[in-house]
GROMACS .gro file of C-alpha atoms in nm:
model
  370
    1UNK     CA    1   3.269  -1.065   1.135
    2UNK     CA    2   3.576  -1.033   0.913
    3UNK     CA    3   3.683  -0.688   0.734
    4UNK     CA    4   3.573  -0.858   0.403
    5UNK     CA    5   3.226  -0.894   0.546
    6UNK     CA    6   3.193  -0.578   0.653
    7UNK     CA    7   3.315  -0.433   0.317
    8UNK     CA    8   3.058  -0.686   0.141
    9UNK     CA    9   2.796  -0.525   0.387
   10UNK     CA   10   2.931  -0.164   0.249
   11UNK     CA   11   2.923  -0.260  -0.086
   12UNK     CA   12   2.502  -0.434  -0.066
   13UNK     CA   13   2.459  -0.055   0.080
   14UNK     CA   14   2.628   0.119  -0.268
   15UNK     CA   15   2.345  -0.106  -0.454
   16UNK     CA   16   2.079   0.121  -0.289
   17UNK     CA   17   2.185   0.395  -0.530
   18UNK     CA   18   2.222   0.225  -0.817
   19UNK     CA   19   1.949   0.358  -1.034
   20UNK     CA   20   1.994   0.703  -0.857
   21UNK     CA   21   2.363   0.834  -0.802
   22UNK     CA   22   2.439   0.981  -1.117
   23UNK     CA   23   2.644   1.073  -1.250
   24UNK     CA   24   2.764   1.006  -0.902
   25UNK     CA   25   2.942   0.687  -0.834
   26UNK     CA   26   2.773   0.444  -0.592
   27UNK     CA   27   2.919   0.409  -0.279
   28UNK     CA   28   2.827   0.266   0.115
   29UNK     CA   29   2.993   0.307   0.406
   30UNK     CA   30   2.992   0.103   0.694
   31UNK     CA   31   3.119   0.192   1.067
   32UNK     CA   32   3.177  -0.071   1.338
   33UNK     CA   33   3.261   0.003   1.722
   34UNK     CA   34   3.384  -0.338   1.933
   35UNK     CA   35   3.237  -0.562   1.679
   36UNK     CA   36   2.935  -0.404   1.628
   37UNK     CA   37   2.775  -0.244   1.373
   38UNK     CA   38   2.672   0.112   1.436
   39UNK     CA   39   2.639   0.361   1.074
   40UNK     CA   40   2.542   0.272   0.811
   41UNK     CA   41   2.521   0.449   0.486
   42UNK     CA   42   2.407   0.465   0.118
   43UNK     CA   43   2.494   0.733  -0.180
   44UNK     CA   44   2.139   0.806  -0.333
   45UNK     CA   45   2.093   1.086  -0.509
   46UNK     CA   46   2.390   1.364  -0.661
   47UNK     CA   47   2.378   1.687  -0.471
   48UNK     CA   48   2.268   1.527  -0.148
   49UNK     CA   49   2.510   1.348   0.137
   50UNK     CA   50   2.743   1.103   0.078
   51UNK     CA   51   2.728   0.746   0.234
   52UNK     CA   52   2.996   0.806   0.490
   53UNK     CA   53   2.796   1.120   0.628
   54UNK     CA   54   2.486   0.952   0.672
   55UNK     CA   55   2.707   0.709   0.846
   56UNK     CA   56   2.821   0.882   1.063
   57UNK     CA   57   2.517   1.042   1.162
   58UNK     CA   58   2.375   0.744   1.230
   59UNK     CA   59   2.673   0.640   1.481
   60UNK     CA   60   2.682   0.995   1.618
   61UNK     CA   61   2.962   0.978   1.936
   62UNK     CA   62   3.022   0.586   1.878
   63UNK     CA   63   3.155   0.717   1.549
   64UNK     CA   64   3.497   0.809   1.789
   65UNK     CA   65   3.746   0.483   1.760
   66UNK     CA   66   3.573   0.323   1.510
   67UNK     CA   67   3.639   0.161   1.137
   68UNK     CA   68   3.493   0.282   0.861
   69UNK     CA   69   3.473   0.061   0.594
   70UNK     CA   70   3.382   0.261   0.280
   71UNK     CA   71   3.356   0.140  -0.069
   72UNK     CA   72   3.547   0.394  -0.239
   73UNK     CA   73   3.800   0.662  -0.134
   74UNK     CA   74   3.646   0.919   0.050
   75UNK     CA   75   3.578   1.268  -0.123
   76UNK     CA   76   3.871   1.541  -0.040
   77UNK     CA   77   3.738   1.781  -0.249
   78UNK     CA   78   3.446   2.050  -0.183
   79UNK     CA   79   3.168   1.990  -0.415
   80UNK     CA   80   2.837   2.033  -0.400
   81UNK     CA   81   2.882   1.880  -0.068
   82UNK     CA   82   3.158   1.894   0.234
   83UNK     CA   83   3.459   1.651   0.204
   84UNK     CA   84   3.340   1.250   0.359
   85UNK     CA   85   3.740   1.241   0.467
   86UNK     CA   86   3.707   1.578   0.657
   87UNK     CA   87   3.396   1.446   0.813
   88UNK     CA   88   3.580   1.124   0.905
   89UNK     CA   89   3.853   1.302   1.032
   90UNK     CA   90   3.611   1.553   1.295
   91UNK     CA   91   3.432   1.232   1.368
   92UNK     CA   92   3.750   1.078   1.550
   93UNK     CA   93   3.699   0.757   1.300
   94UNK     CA   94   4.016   0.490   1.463
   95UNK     CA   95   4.062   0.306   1.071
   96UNK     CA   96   3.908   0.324   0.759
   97UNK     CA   97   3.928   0.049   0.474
   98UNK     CA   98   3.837   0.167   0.168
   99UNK     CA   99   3.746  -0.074  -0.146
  100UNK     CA  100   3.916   0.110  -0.434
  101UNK     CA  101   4.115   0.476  -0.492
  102UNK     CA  102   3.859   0.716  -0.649
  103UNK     CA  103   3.928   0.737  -0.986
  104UNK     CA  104   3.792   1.110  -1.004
  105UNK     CA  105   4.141   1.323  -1.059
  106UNK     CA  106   4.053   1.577  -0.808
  107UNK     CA  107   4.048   1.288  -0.562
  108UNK     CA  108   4.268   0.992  -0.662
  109UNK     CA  109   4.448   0.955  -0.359
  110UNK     CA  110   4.417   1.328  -0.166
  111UNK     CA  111   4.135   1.112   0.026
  112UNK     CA  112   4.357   0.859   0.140
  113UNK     CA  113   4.677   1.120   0.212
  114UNK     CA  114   4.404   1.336   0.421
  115UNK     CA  115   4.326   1.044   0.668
  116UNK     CA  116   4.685   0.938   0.715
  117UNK     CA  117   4.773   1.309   0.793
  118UNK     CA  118   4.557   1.332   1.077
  119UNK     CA  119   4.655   0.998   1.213
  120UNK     CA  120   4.381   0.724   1.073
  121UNK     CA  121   4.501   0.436   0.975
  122UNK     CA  122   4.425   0.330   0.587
  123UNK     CA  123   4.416   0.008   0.401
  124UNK     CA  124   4.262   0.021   0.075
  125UNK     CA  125   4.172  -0.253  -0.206
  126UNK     CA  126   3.960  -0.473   0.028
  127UNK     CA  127   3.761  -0.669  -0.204
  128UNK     CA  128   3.845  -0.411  -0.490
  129UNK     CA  129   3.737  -0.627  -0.779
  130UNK     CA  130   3.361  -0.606  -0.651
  131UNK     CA  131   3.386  -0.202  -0.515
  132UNK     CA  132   3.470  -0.147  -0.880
  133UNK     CA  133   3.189  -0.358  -1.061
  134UNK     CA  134   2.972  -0.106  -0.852
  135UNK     CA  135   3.111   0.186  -1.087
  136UNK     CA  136   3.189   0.065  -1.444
  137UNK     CA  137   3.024   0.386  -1.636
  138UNK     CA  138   3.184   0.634  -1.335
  139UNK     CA  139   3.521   0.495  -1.369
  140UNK     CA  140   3.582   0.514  -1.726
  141UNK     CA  141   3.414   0.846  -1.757
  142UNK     CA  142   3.745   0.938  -1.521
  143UNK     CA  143   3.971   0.743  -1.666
  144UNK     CA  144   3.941   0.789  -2.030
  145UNK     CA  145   3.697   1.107  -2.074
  146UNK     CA  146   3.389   0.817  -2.242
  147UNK     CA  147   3.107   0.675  -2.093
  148UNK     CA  148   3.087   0.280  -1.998
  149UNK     CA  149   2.842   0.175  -2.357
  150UNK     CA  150   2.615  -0.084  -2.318
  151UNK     CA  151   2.404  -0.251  -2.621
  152UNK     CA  152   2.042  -0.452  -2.585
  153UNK     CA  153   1.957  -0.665  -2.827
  154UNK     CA  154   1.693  -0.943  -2.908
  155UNK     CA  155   1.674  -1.182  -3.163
  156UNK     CA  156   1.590  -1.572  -3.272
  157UNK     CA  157   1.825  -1.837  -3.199
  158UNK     CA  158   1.913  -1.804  -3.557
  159UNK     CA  159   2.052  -1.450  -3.508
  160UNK     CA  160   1.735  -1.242  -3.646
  161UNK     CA  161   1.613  -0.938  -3.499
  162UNK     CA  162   1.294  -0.850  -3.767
  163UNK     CA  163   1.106  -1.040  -4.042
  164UNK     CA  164   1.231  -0.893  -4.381
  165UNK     CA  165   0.929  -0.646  -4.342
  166UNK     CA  166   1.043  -0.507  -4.005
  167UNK     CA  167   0.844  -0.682  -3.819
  168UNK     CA  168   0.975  -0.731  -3.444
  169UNK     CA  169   0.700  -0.697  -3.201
  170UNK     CA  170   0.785  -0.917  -2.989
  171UNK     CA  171   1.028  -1.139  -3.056
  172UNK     CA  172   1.118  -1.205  -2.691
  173UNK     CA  173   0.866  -1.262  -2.405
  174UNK     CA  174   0.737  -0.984  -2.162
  175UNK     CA  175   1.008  -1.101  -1.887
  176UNK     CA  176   1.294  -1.046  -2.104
  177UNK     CA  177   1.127  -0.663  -2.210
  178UNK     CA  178   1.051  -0.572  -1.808
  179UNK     CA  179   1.440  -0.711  -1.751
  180UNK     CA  180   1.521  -0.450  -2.026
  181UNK     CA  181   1.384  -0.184  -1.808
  182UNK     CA  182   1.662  -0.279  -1.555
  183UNK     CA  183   1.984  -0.173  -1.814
  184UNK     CA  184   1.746   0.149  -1.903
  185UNK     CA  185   1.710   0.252  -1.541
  186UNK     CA  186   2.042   0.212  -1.441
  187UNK     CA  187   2.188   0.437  -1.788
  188UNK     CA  188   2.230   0.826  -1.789
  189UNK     CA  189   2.155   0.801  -2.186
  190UNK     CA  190   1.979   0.620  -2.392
  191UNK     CA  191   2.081   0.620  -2.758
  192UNK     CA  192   1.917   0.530  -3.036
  193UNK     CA  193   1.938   0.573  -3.425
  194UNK     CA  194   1.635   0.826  -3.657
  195UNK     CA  195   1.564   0.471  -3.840
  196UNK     CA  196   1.486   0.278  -3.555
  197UNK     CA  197   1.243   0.566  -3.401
  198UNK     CA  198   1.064   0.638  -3.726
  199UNK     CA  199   0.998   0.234  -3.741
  200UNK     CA  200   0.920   0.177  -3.383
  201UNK     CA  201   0.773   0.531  -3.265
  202UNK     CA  202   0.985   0.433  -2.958
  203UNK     CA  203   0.934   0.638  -2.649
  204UNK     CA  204   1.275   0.520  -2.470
  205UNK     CA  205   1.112   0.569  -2.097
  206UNK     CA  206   1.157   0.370  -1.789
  207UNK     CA  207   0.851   0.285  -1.698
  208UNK     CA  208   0.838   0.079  -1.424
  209UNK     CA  209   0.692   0.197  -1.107
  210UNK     CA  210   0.932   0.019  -0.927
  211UNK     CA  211   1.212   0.234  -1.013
  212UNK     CA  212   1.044   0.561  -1.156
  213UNK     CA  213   0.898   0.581  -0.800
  214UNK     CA  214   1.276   0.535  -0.657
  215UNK     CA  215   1.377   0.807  -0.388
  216UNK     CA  216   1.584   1.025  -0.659
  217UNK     CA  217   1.530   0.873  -0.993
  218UNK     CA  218   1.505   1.059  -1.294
  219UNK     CA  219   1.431   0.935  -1.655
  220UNK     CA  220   1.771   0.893  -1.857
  221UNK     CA  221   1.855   1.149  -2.161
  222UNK     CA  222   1.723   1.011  -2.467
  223UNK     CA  223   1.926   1.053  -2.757
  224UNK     CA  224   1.841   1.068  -3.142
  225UNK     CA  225   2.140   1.011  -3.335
  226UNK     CA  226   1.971   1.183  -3.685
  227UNK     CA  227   2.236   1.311  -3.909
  228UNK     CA  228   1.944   1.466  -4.195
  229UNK     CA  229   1.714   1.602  -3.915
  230UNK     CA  230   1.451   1.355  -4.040
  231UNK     CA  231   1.273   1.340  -3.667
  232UNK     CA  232   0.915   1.395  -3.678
  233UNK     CA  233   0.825   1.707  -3.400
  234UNK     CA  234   0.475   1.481  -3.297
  235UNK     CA  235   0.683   1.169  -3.189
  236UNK     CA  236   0.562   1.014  -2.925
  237UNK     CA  237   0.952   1.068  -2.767
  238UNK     CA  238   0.851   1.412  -2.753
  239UNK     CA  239   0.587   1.358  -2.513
  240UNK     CA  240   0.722   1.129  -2.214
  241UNK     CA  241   0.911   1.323  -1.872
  242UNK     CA  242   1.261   1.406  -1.912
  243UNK     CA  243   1.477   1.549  -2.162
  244UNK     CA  244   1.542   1.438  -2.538
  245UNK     CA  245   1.918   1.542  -2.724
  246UNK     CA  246   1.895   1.521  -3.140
  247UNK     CA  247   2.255   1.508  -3.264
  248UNK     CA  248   2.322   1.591  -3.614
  249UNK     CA  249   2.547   1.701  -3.837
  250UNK     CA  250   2.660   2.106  -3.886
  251UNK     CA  251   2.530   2.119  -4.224
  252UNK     CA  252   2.158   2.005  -4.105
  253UNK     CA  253   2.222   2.307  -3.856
  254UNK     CA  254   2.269   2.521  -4.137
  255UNK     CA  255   2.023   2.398  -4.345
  256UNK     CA  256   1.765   2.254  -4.196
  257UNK     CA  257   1.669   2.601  -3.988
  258UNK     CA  258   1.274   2.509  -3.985
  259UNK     CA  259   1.285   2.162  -3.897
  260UNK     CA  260   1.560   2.240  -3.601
  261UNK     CA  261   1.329   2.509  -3.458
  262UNK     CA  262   1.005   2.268  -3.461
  263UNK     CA  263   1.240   2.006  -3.306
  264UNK     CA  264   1.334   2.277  -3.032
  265UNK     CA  265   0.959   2.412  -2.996
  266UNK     CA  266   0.869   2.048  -2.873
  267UNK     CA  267   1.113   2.047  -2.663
  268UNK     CA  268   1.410   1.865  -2.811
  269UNK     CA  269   1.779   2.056  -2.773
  270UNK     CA  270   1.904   1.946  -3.126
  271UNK     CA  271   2.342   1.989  -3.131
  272UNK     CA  272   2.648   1.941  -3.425
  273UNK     CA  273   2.916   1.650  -3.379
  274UNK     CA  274   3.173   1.643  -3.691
  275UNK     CA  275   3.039   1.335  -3.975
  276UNK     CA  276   3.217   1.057  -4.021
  277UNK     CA  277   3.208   0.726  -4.264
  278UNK     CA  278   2.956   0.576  -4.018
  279UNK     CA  279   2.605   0.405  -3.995
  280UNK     CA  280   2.440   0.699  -3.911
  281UNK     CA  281   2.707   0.956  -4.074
  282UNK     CA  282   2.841   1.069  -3.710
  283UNK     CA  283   3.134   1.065  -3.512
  284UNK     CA  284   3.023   0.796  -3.262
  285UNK     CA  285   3.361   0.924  -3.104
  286UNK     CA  286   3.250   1.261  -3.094
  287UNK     CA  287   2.888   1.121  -2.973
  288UNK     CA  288   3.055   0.961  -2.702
  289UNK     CA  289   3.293   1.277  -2.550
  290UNK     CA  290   2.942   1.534  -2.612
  291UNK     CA  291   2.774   1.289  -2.366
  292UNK     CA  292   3.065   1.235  -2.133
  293UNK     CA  293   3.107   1.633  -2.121
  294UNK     CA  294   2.744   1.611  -1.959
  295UNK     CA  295   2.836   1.355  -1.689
  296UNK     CA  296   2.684   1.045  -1.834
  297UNK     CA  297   2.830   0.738  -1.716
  298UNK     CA  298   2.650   0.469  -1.854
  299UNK     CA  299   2.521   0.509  -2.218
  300UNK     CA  300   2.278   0.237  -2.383
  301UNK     CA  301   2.268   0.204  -2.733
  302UNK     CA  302   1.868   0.076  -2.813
  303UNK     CA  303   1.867   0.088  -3.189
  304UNK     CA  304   1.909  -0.126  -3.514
  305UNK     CA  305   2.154  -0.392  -3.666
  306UNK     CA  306   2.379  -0.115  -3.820
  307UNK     CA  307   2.390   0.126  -3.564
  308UNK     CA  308   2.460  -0.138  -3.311
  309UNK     CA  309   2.692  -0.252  -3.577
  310UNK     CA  310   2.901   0.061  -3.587
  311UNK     CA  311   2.958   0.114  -3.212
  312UNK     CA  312   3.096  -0.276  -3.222
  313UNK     CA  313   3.315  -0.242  -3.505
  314UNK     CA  314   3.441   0.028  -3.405
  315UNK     CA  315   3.559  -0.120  -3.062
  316UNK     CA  316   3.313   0.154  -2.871
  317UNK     CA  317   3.133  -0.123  -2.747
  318UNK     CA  318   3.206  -0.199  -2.344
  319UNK     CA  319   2.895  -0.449  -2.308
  320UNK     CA  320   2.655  -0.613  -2.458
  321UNK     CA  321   2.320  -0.780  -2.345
  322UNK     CA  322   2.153  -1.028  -2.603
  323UNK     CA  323   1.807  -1.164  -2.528
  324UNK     CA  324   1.749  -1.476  -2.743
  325UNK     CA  325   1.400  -1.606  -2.805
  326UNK     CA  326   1.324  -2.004  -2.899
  327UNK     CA  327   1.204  -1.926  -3.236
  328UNK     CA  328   1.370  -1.904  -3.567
  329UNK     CA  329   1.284  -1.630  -3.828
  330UNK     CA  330   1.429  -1.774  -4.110
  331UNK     CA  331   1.744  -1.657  -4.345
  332UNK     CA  332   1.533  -1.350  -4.482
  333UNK     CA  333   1.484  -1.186  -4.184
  334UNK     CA  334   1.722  -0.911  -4.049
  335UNK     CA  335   2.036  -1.001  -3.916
  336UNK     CA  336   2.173  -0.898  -3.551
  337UNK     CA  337   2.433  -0.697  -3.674
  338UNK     CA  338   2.586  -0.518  -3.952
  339UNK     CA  339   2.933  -0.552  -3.937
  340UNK     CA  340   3.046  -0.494  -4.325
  341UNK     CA  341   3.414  -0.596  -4.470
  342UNK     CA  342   3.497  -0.891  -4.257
  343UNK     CA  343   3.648  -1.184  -4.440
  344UNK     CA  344   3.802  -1.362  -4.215
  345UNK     CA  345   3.742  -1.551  -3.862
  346UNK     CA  346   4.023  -1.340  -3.759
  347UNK     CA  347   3.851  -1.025  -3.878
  348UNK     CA  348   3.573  -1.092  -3.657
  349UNK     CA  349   3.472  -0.885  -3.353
  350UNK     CA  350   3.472  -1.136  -2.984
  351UNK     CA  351   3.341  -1.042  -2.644
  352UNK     CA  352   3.356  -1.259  -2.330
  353UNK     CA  353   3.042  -1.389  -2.225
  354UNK     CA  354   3.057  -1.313  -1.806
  355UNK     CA  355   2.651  -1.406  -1.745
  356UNK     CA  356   2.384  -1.638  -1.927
  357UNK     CA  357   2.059  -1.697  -1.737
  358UNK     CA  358   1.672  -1.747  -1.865
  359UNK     CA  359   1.446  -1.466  -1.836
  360UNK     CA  360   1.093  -1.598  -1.878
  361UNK     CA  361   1.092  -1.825  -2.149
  362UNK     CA  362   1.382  -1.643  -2.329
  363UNK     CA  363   1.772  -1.655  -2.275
  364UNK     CA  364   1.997  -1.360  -2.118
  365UNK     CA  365   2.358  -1.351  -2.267
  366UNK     CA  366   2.565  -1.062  -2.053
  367UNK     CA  367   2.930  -1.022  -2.259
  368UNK     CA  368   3.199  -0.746  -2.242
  369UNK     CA  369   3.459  -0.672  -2.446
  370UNK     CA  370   3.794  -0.868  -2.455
   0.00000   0.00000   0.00000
């Protein structure tokens, strides 16, 4: 086999983790003796070992003149677990490739300069492109200090997400709602806006056995973004596993003492971000840097047309997944999103489509930003 095989081998292994790492990054590690495979390894769950140490366990001696072919960079810093280059090093490890440089600044090349020191030769960017799609969400977290955001919509092929009542159960089949599950899985937040959970009662849960029962998988943080405290204490959010986050504004913290401590008796931590001329009368900035303080990579926004709206207008938006069903709602129904003051095709906001494929009976659009 060729070293790019042997990466793409290490990089099917990172996919393993990839509804359990965070806000780890997922990573797999490969080792080959004479040709032959002998560790393997997987990242699964923060706190526990890396994929280069269960590796190398799993070569034990033929670890000694062997390539490594890891992902990402290995670790050179002492975390909550040992150093993977240290380990590398002790294991007598002839090469290592690595996929990408870890953008995590108290790595970012120490990994790398540790393996050279003691004599291992390094060659890193093998098949880069694809170790980095492993680690969108981890990667701008380091880079930039925000999480990766991802929107889910669903609407009619004429752009509507809800009759003019509100109705919008279902306008896409049950595939396209279990795919949904996927993109919720794989998030560390889920964000949505005090309008679309008083209308929907939404419970924001993974709830699929076949990732809930994953080795290491926890629910993601749900988020209320609910600038008057207007949350009602007995919704059903308030009742599913894991932890919800209300974020308002100072002033509700001030003012709104009795509603804030019925939020917090149900078991809802309820925190300030400045206001701002926005949908929802928040910083979505500020949103953003609260939630990348607490390690979230990946954040899903799972709310309304003006919400949604907001994060795209104001360029916050990294990805977008749009579910269209074949049915038409008609002009009065609600519109996609609310993106007010554009004028002009110039004006208007463009992402690059990189996936379309059905889902059931429905139609999967995957775009990023430009």
């Amino acid at each position: 086999m060729s070293h790019a095989a042997y990466m793409a081998q290490a990089i099917q292994l990172a996919r393993k983790g990839w509804y359990t790492t965070r806000p780890n990054p997922r990573v797999g590690c490969v080792l080959v003796h004479d040709g032959q495979v002998v560790g393997q390894g997987s990242h699964l769950k923060a706190g526990e070992p890396h994929a280069e140490v269960h590796a190398l366990r799993e070569a034990g001696e033929l670890a000694r003149g062997a390539d490594a072919y890891v992902t990402l960079e290995p670790c050179s810093h002492q975390g909550r677990t040992p150093p993977c280059a240290d380990a590398l090093v002790e294991a007598g490890v002839k090469r290592v490739f690595v996929g990408m440089q870890d953008p995590n600044p108290l790595v970012a090349g120490r990994g790398l300069a540790r393996l050279e020191t003691a004599g291992i030769q390094v060659s890193s960017g093998l098949l880069e492109d694809q170790a980095r799609a492993l680690n969108p969400g981890f990667i701008k977290r380091m880079q930039t200090g925000r999480p990766w955001v991802v929107a889910k919509q669903a609407a009619s092929l004429d752009g509507r997400t809800a009759m003019a009542s509100g109705e919008s159960q279902w306008i896409t089949g049950p595939e396209a709602r279990a795919d949904v599950q996927k993109l919720r899985a794989a998030s560390c937040a889920i964000i949505t806006g005090v309008d679309s959970l008083l209308a929907d009662n939404s419970r924001l849960t993974v709830r699929e056995p076949g990732f809930t029962q994953l080795y290491g998988f926890s629910q993601p943080l749900r988020v209320i973004l609910d600038s008057q405290l207007r949350t009602p204490p007995e919704a059903e959010i308030f009742q599913q596993s894991g932890s919800t986050l209300v974020i308002t504004q100072q002033a509700s913290i001030k003012n709104r003492v009795e509603q804030r401590g019925a939020l917090q008796q149900v078991g809802a931590e309820v925190l300030a971000v400045p206001t701002a001329a926005t949908a929802t009368g928040l910083d979505l900035s500020a949103v953003l840097l609260l939630l990348a303080e607490r390690n979230c990579n990946q954040v899903m926004i799972e709310a309304g047309a003006r919400l949604t709206g907001a994060f795209m207008q104001q360029q916050l938006l990294d990805e977008l997944w749009l579910y269209l069903a074949p049915k038409f709602l008609g002009s009065a129904a609600r519109g996609l999103l609310d993106l007010p003051g554009l004028e002009s095709l110039a004006q208007a906001p463009q992402m690059q489509v990189t996936d379309v494929r059905a889902v059931g009976q429905d139609w999967r659009f995957q775009l990023v930003k430009n």
